[in-house]
Short mmCIF file of C-alpha atoms in Angstrom, two decimals:
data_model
loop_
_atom_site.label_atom_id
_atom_site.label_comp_id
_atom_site.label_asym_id
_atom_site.label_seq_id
_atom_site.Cartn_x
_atom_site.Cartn_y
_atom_site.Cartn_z
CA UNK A 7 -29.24 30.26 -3.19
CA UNK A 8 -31.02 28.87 -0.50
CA UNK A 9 -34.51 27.44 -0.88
CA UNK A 10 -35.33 24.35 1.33
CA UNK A 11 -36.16 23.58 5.20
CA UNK A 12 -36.10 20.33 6.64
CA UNK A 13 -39.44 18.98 5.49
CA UNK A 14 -40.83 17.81 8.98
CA UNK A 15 -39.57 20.39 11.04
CA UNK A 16 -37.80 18.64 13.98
CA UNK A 17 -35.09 16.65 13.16
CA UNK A 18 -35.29 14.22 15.76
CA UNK A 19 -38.17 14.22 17.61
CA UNK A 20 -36.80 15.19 21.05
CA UNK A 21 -33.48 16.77 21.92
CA UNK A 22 -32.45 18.51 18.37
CA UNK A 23 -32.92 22.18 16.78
CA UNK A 24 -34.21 21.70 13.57
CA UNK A 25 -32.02 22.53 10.38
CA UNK A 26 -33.06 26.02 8.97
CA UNK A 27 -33.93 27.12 5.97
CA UNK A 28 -31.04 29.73 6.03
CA UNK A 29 -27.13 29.51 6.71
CA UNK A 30 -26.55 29.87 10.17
CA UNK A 31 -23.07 31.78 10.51
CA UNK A 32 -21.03 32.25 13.08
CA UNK A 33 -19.38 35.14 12.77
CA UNK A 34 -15.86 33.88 12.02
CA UNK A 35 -14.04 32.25 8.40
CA UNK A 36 -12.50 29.71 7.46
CA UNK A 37 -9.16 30.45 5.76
CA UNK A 38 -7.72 27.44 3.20
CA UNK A 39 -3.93 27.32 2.26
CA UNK A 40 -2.46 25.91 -0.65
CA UNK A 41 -1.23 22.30 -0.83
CA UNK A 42 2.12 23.57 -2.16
CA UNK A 43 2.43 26.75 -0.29
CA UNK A 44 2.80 27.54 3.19
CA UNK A 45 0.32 24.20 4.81
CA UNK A 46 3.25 24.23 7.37
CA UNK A 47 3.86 27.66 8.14
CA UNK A 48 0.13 28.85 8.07
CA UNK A 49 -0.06 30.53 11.29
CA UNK A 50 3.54 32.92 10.23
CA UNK A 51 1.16 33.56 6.89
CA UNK A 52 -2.11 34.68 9.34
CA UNK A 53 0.32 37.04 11.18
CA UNK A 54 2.15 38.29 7.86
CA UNK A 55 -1.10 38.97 6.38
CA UNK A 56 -3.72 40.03 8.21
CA UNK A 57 -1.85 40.70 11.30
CA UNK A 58 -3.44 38.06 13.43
CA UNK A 59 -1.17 37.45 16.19
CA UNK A 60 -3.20 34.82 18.72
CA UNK A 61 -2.51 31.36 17.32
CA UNK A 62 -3.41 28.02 18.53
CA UNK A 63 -2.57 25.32 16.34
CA UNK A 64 -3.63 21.65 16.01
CA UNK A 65 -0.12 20.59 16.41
CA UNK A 66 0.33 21.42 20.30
CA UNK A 67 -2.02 18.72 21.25
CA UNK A 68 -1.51 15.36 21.45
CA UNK A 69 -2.24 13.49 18.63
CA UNK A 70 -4.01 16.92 17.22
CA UNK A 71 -6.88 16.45 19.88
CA UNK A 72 -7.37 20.37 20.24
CA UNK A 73 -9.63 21.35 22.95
CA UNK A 74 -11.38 23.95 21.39
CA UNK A 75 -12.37 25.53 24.90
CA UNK A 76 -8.63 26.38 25.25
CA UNK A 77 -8.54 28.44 22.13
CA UNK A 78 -11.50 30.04 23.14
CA UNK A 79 -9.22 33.83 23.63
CA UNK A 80 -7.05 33.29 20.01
CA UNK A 81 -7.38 34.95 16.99
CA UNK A 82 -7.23 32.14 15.00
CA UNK A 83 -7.37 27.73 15.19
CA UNK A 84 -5.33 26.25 12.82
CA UNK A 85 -5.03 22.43 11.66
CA UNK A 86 -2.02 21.79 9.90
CA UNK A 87 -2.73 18.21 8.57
CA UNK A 88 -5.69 19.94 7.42
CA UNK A 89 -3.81 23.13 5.92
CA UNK A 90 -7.02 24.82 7.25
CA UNK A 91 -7.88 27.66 9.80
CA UNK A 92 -10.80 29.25 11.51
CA UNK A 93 -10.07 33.04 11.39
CA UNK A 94 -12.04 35.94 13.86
CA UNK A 95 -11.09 38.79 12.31
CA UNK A 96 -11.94 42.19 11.91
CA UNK A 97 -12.92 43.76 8.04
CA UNK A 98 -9.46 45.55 7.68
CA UNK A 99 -8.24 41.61 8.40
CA UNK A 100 -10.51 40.01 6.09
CA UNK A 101 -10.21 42.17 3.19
CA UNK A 102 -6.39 41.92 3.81
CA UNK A 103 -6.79 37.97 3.56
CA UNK A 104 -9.20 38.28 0.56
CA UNK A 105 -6.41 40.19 -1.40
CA UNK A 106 -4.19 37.22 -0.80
CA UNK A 107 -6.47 34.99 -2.25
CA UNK A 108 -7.34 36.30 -4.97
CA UNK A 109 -3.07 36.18 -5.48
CA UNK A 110 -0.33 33.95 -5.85
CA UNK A 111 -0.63 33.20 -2.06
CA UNK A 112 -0.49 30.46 0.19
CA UNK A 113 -4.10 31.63 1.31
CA UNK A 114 -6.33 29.40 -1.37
CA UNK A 115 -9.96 30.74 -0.34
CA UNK A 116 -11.75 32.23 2.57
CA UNK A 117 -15.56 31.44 3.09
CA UNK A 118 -18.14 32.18 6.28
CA UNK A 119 -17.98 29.55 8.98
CA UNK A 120 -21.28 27.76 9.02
CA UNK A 121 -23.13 25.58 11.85
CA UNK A 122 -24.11 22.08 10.66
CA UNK A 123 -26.84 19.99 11.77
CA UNK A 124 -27.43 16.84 13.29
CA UNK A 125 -29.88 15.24 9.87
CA UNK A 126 -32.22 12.56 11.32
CA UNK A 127 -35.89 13.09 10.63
CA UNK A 128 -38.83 13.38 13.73
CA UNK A 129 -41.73 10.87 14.04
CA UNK A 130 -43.71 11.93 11.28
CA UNK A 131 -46.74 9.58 10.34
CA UNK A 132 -45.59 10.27 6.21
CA UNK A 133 -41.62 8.36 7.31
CA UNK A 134 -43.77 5.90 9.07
CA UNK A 135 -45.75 5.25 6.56
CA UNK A 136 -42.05 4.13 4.31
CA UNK A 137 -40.85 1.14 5.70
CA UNK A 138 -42.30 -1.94 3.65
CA UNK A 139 -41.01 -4.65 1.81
CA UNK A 140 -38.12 -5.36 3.94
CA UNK A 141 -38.68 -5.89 8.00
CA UNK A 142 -37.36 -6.11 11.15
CA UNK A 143 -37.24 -9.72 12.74
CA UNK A 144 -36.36 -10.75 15.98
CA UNK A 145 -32.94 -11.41 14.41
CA UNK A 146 -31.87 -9.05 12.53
CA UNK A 147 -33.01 -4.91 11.72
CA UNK A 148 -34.07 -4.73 7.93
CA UNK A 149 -31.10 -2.54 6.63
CA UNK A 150 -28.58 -5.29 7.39
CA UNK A 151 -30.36 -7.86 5.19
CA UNK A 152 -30.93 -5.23 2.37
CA UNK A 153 -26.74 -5.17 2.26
CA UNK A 154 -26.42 -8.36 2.73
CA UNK A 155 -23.99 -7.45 5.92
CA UNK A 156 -26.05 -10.75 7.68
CA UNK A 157 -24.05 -12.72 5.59
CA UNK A 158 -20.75 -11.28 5.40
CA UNK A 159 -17.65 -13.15 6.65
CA UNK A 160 -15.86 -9.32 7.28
CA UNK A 161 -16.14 -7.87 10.74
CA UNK A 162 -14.41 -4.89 10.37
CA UNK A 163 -11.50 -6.22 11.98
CA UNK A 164 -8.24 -3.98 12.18
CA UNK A 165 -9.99 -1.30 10.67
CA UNK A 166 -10.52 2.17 12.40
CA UNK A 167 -14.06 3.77 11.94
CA UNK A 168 -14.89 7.42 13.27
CA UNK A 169 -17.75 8.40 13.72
CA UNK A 170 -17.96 12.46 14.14
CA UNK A 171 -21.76 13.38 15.72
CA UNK A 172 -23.36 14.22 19.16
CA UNK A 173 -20.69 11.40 21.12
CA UNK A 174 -21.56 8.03 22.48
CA UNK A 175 -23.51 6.79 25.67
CA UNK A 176 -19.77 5.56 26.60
CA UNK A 177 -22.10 3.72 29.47
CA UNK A 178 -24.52 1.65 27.10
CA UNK A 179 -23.60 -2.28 27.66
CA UNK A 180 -23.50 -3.03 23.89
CA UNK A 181 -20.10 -1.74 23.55
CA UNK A 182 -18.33 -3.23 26.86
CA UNK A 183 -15.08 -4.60 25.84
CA UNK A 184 -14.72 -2.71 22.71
CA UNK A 185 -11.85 -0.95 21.31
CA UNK A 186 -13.30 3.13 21.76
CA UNK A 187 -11.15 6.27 21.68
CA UNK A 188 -13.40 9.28 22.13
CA UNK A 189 -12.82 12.69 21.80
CA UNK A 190 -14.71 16.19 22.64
CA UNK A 191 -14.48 18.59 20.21
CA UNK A 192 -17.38 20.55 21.75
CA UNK A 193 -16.33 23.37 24.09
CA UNK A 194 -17.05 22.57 27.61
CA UNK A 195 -18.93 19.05 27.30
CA UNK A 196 -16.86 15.64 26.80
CA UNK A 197 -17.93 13.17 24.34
CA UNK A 198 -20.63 11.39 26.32
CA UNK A 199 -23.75 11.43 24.41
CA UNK A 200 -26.58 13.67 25.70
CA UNK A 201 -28.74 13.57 22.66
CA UNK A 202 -28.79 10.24 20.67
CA UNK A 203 -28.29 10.54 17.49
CA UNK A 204 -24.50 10.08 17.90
CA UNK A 205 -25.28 7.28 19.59
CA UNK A 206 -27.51 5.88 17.12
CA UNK A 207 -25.34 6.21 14.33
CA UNK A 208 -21.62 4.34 15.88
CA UNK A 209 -24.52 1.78 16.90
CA UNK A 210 -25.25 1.69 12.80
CA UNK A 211 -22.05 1.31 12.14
CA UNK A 212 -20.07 -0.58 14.55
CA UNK A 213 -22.43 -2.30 17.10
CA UNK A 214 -22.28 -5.59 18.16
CA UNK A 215 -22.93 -8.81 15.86
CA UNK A 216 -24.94 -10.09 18.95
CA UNK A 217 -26.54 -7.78 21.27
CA UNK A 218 -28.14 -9.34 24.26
CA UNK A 219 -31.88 -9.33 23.93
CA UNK A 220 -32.82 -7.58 20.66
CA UNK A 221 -32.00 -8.23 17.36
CA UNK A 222 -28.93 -7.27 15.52
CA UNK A 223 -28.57 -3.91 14.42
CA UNK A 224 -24.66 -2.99 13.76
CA UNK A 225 -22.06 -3.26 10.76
CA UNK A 226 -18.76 -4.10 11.12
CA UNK A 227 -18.64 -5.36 14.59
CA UNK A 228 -14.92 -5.69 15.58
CA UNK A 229 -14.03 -2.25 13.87
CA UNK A 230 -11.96 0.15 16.19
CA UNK A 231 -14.26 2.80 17.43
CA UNK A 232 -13.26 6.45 16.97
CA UNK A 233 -15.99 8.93 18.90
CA UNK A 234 -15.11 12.89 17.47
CA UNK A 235 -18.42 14.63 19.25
CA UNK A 236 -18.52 17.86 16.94
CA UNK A 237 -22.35 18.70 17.62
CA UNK A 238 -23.42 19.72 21.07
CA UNK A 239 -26.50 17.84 23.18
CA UNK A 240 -28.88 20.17 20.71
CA UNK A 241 -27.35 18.58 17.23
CA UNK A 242 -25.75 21.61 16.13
CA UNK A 243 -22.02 22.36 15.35
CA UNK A 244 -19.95 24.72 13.77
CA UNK A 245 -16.99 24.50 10.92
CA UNK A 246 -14.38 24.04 13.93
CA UNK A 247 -15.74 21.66 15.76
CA UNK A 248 -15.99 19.06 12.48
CA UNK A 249 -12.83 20.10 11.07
CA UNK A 250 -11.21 19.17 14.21
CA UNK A 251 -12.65 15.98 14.17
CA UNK A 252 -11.62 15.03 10.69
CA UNK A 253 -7.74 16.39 11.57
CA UNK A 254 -8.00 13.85 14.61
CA UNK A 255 -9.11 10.81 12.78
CA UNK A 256 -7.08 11.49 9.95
CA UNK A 257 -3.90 11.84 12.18
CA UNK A 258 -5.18 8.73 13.93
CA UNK A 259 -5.00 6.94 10.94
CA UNK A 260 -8.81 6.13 10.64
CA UNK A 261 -9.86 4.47 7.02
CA UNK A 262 -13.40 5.73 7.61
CA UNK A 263 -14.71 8.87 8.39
CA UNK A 264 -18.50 9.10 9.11
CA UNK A 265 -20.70 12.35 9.47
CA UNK A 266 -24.14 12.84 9.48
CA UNK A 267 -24.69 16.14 9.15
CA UNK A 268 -25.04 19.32 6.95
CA UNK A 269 -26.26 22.58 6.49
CA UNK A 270 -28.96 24.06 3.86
CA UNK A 271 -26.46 25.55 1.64
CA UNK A 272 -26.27 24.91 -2.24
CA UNK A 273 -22.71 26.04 -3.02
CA UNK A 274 -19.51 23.34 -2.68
CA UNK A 275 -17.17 24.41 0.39
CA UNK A 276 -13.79 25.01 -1.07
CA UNK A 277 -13.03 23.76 3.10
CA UNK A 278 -14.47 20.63 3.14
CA UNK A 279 -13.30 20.12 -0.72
CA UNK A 280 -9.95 20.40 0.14
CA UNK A 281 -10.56 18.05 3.84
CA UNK A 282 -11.85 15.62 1.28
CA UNK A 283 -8.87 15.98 -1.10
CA UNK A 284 -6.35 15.08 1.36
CA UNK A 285 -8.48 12.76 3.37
CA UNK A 286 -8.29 10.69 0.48
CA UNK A 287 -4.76 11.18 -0.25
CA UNK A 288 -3.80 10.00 3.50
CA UNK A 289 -5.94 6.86 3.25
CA UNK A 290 -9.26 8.23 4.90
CA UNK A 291 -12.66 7.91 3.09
CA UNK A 292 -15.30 10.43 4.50
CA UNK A 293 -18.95 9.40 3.71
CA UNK A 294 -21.34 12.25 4.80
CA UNK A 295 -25.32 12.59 5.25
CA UNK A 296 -26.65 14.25 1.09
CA UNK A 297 -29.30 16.12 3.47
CA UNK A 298 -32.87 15.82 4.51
CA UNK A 299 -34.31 19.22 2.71
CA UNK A 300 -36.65 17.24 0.04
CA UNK A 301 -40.39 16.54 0.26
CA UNK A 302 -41.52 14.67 -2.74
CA UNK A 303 -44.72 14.27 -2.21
CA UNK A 304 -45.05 18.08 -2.54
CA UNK A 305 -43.02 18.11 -5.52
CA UNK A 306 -39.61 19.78 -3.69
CA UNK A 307 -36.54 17.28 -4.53
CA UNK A 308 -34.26 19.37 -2.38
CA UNK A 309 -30.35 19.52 -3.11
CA UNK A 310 -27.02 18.19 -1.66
CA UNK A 311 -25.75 20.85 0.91
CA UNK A 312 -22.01 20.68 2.18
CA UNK A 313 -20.12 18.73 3.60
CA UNK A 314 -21.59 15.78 1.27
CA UNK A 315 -21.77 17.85 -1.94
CA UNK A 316 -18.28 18.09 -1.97
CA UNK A 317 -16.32 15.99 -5.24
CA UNK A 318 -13.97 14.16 -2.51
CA UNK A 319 -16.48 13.47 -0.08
CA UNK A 320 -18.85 10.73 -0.65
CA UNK A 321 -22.69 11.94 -0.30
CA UNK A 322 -25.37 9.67 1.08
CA UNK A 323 -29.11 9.09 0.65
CA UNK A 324 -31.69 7.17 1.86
CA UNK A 325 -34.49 4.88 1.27
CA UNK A 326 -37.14 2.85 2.98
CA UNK A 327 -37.87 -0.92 3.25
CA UNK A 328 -39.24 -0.95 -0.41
CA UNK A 329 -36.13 -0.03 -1.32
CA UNK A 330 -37.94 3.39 -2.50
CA UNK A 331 -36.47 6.50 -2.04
CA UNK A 332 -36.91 8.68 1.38
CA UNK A 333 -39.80 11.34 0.81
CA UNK A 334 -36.90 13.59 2.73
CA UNK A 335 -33.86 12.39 0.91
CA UNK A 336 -32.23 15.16 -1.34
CA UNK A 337 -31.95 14.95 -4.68
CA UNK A 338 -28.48 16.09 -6.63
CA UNK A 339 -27.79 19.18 -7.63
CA UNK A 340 -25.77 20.56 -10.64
CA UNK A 341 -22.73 22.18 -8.81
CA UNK A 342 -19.45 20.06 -9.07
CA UNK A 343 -19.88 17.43 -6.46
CA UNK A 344 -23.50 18.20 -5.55
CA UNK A 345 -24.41 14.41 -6.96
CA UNK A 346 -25.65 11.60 -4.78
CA UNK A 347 -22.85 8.89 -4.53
CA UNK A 348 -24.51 6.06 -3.33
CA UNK A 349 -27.18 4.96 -0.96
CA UNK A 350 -28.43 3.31 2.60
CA UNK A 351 -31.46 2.40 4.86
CA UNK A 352 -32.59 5.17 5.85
CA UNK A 353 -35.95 4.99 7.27
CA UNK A 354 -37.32 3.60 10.43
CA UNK A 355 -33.68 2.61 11.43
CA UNK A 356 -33.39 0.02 14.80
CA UNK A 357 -30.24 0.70 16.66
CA UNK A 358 -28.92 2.22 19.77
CA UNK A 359 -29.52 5.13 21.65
CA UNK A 360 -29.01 6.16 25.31
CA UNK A 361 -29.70 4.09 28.17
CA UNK A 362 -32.06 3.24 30.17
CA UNK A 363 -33.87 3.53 27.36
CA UNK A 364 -31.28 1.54 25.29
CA UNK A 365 -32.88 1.28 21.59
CA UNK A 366 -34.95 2.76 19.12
CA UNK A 367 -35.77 3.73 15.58
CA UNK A 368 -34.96 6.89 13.13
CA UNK A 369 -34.99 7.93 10.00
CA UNK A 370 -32.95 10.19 8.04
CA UNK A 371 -29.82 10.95 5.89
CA UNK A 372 -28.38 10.64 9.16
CA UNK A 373 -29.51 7.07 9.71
CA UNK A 374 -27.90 5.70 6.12
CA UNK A 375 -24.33 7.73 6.56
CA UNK A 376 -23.47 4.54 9.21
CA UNK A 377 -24.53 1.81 7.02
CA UNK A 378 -22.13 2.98 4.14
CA UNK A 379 -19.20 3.52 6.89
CA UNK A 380 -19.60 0.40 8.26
CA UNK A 381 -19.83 -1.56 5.01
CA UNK A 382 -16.88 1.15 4.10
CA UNK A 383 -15.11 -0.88 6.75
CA UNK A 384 -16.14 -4.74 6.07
CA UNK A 385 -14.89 -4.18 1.88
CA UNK A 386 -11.27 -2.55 3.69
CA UNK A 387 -10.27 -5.58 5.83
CA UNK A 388 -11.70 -7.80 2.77
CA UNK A 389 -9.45 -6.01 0.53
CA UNK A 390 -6.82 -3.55 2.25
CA UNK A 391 -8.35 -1.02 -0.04
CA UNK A 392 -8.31 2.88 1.32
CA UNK A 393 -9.08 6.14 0.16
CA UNK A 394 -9.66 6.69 -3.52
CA UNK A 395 -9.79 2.82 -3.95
CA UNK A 396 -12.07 2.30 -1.35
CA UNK A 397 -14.22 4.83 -2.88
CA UNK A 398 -14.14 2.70 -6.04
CA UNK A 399 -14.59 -0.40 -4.99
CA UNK A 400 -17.94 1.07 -3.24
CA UNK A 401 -19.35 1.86 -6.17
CA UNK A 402 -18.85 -0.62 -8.27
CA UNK A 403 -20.07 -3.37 -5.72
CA UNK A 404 -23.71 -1.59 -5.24
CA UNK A 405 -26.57 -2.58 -6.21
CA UNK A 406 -28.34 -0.91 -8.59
CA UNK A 407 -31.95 0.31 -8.01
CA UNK A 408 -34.99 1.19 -10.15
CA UNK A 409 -34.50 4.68 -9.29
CA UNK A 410 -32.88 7.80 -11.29
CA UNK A 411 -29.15 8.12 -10.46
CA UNK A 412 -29.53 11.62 -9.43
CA UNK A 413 -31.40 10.40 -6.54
CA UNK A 414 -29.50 7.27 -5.57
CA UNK A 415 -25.94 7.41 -7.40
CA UNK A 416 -25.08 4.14 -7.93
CA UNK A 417 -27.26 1.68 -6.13
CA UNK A 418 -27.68 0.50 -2.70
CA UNK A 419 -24.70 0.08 -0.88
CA UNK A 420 -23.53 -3.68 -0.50
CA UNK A 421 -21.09 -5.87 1.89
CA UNK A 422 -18.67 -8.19 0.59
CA UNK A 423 -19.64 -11.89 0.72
#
């Protein structure tokens, strides 16, 4: 089932474990309930049927914020906007919770919790190599005039946008004076930034329309800036840190949901298929990173690995200045939901990253997530669309490329005029 690495080892050059070729597993599952069937009552259900009687549920915490590091001792996490839960349980336990799903239960599925990755790709002289026909300029970075966001009239304005990743440099000048709520969901660390690739990514899609002393490099400017940190200083997270994240935005009423990240796995979550599902259905869009397990020049396309390849979640590749595809950027796969949605810049991507050192480039799945939630954001205040609609209207607006569909969905993503 599972055949590709990340092709240039390293994901980011400096601070991240690279993605393996293999699940990584924790240990513990992740239990889905049924829409209709006990979403509100899920913890009674755990303790009915596999006897699991240390609970912690979203719902004690204010505005479902769960600290993970307090539930550190329970048997059991559960998010009840979700109608998900993250199970340690013994065999006897999981057997008993497997017989309930293969029944008329409120227990839908139960699957392996798996640690994602952060998917940006290192400084390799073949990504380098990429970047062509469009260029930076003292102005403006290259993937804002390749969707036409330099001449939008939207802003983001009154929009919420969260971005779920490594955190924020909550110091870095460029967003002084904006609208931020940030959130841990990392035992143990708060949602400052000690990697970069978080940072990099809110830059993408929410950084400043003017930026003192470089060129322009952020989306929808004026957005409201959610920060979820799911993935720890290393870029790595597991199942309950993003699901977390998604139950706070959602509950926080965010219209955009972005993640850039994934693990190696060819098989659709039932989880993150049923996050999507109702993400959608309570006006949140979630645009995700289609992974960074190809290398075309050697003749491996890769695949779409969860949580992108999921039918409600909208998966993102990449391509270069050329407005070629991204020798990394994976290629769909034939699983319900494994196809490429749309696409973004991907490669050799200006925007922020910690002070002092304050900005810099990288390339990656990772890198064109941002550019579709930000533009996600411009085409909702330009239209009040959300969710399913949003989707939509995505879709239709891009522009289409010289490239197969399996590789690039429907185009280039594009901003409204």
């Amino acid at each position: 089932m599972i055949s590709h690495g990340n092709s240039y080892g390293d994901n980011d050059g400096d601070n991240t474990l690279a993605a393996p070729s293999e699940p990584e597993v924790t240990g513990s599952h992740v239990v889905v309930f049924t829409e209709g069937g006990n979403r509100t009552d899920a913890a009674q259900t755990l303790r009915e049927v596999a006897g699991l009687s240390g609970v912690a549920r979203s719902t004690e915490f204010e505005s479902s914020a769960m600290d993970l590091s307090a539930t550190e001792d329970a048997d059991a996490v559960v998010f009840d906007e979700l109608g998900i839960a993250v199970v340690t349980a013994d065999p006897d336990q999981l057997a008993a919770l497997r017989a309930a799903a293969a029944t008329d239960s409120p227990v839908l599925s139960i699957e392996p919790e798996l640690m994602h990755y952060a998917l940006s790709i290192g400084t390799d002289p073949r990504v380098e190599a990429e970047a062509a026909s469009f260029g930076d300029t003292a102005e403006l970075t290259w993937g804002l005039q390749a969707t036409k966001v330099t001449t939008s009239a939207c802003s983001g304005f009154g929009v919420k946008v969260a971005v779920l990743d490594t955190g924020l440099d909550l110091t870095h000048p460029d967003f002084e004076g904006r609208a931020i709520t940030a959130q841990s969901f990392v035992p143990g660390a708060g949602p400052q930034d000690g990697h970069s690739h978080g940072t990099h990514c809110v830059g993408t899609a929410c950084g400043p329309k003017s930026p003192s002393g470089t060129r322009r490099y952020g989306v929808a400017h004026k957005a409201d800036i959610f920060v979820g940190k799911v993935l720890s200083d290393q870029g790595r997270g597991a199942d309950r840190s993003i699901l977390a994240g998604i139950e706070w935005a959602i509950v926080n009423g965010c219209q955009v949901i972005s993640m850039s990240l994934g693990a190696n796995v060819e098989a659709v979550s039932v989880a993150y298929e049923t996050v999507g599902s109702r993400a959608l259905a309570s006006g949140s869009l979630i645009v995700a990173a289609a992974g960074n397990n190809a290398n075309r020049a050697a003749g491996n396309m890769g695949f779409v690995g969860p949580p992108a390849n999921s039918p409600s979640i909208m998966a993102v590749a990449a391509v270069d200045g050329a407005l070629g595809l991204a020798n990394f950027s994976a290629r769909s796969n034939p699983v319900i939901g494994g196809q490429i949605d749309v696409a973004g810049p991907g490669v050799g991507v200006f925007s922020t990253v910690p002070v002092p050192t304050r900005y810099g480039s990288k390339s990656g799945t990772s890198m064109a997530t941002p550019h579709v939630a930000g533009i996600a954001a411009l085409w909702c205040e330009a239209t009040g669309r959300t969710g399913t609609d949003l989707w939509a209207v995505l879709t239709q607006q891009a522009r289409r490329l010289m490239l197969p569909s399996l590789d690039v969905g429907s185009g280039l993503i594009q901003a409204p005029a």
